């Protein structure tokens, strides 16, 4: 599941809107919480825009706390613009999917 670091409201939608939907339609699928647009956390225009609404960009510890709250395997951040963290997100997601798949293939003979 993803949210935008420059949109605190998108993080607030994770536990009430997206988590139940994902857990209902994608049972037993590992969840990774990803903060997108990491580059905007320190962008002055973004910070000023959010400040006018009495908000600020989502902090890493807020993302981690949300990941813990929803039972996600991990909290990662990335920026498509700078490419920072993008590879790590895909690598982690791939490893998580493969590990889940291996567990499902287990066969017990009686």
Coordinates of C-alpha atoms in Angstrom, one line a residue:
X1 CA 0.0 0.0 0.0
X2 CA 1.2 3.5 -0.8
X3 CA 0.7 7.0 0.4
X4 CA 2.2 10.4 -0.6
X5 CA 4.6 11.8 1.9
X6 CA 3.4 15.3 0.9
X7 CA -0.2 14.4 1.7
X8 CA -0.8 13.5 5.4
X9 CA -4.5 12.8 4.5
X10 CA -3.3 9.9 2.2
X11 CA -1.6 8.3 5.2
X12 CA -4.8 8.7 7.3
X13 CA -6.7 6.8 4.7
X14 CA -4.5 3.7 5.1
X15 CA -6.0 2.1 8.2
X16 CA -9.7 2.9 7.7
X17 CA -10.0 2.8 3.9
X18 CA -7.3 0.7 2.3
X19 CA -6.2 -1.8 4.9
X20 CA -9.7 -3.4 5.2
X21 CA -10.0 -3.5 1.4
X22 CA -6.6 -5.1 0.9
X23 CA -7.1 -7.6 3.6
X24 CA -10.5 -8.6 2.3
X25 CA -9.6 -9.0 -1.4
X26 CA -6.0 -10.0 -1.0
X27 CA -6.0 -12.4 1.9
X28 CA -2.6 -13.8 3.0
X29 CA -0.7 -11.3 0.8
X30 CA 2.2 -9.6 2.6
X31 CA 1.6 -5.9 3.1
X32 CA 4.3 -3.3 2.7
X33 CA 3.6 0.3 3.4
X34 CA 5.4 2.7 1.0
X35 CA 5.8 6.4 1.4
X36 CA 6.0 7.9 -2.1
X37 CA 7.4 11.3 -3.2
X38 CA 10.2 11.2 -0.6
X39 CA 11.9 14.1 -2.4
X40 CA 9.0 16.5 -1.5
X41 CA 9.6 16.1 2.3
X42 CA 12.3 18.8 2.1
X43 CA 10.8 20.8 -0.8
X44 CA 10.2 24.4 0.3
X45 CA 7.1 24.9 -1.9
X46 CA 5.6 21.7 -0.6
X47 CA 6.3 22.6 3.0
X48 CA 4.9 26.1 2.6
X49 CA 1.7 24.8 0.9
X50 CA 1.2 22.3 3.8
X51 CA 2.0 24.9 6.4
X52 CA -0.9 27.1 5.1
X53 CA -3.2 24.2 5.9
X54 CA -1.5 23.7 9.3
X55 CA 0.1 20.4 8.1
X56 CA 3.5 19.1 7.4
X57 CA 5.0 16.3 5.3
X58 CA 4.7 12.8 6.8
X59 CA 7.8 12.0 8.9
X60 CA 9.5 8.6 8.7
X61 CA 8.5 7.7 12.2
X62 CA 4.9 8.4 11.4
X63 CA 5.0 6.0 8.5
X64 CA 6.7 3.4 10.6
X65 CA 4.1 3.7 13.3
X66 CA 1.3 3.3 10.7
X67 CA 3.1 0.2 9.3
X68 CA 3.2 -1.3 12.8
X69 CA -0.5 -0.4 13.3
X70 CA -1.7 -2.2 10.2
X71 CA 0.7 -5.2 10.6
X72 CA 2.8 -4.4 7.5
X73 CA 6.0 -6.4 7.0
X74 CA 7.9 -3.2 6.5
X75 CA 7.8 0.6 5.9
X76 CA 9.8 1.9 3.0
X77 CA 10.1 5.3 1.3
X78 CA 11.0 6.2 -2.3
X79 CA 11.0 8.9 -4.9
X80 CA 10.2 8.2 -8.5
X81 CA 11.6 11.6 -9.4
X82 CA 15.1 11.0 -7.9
X83 CA 14.8 7.2 -8.1
X84 CA 15.9 7.0 -4.4
X85 CA 14.6 3.8 -2.8
X86 CA 12.7 2.6 -5.9
X87 CA 14.8 -0.5 -6.4
X88 CA 14.7 -1.4 -2.7
X89 CA 10.9 -1.2 -2.7
X90 CA 10.7 -3.6 -5.7
X91 CA 13.3 -5.9 -4.3
X92 CA 11.6 -6.1 -0.9
X93 CA 8.2 -6.7 -2.5
X94 CA 9.6 -9.5 -4.7
X95 CA 11.3 -11.2 -1.7
X96 CA 8.2 -11.0 0.4
X97 CA 6.0 -12.4 -2.4
X98 CA 8.4 -15.3 -3.0
X99 CA 8.7 -16.2 0.7
X100 CA 4.9 -16.2 0.9
X101 CA 4.6 -18.4 -2.1
X102 CA 7.1 -20.9 -0.7
X103 CA 5.1 -21.2 2.5
X104 CA 1.9 -21.9 0.5
X105 CA 3.6 -24.8 -1.4
X106 CA 4.2 -26.8 1.7
X107 CA 2.7 -30.2 1.5
X108 CA 2.1 -32.5 4.4
X109 CA 1.7 -36.3 3.8
X110 CA -0.3 -38.2 6.3

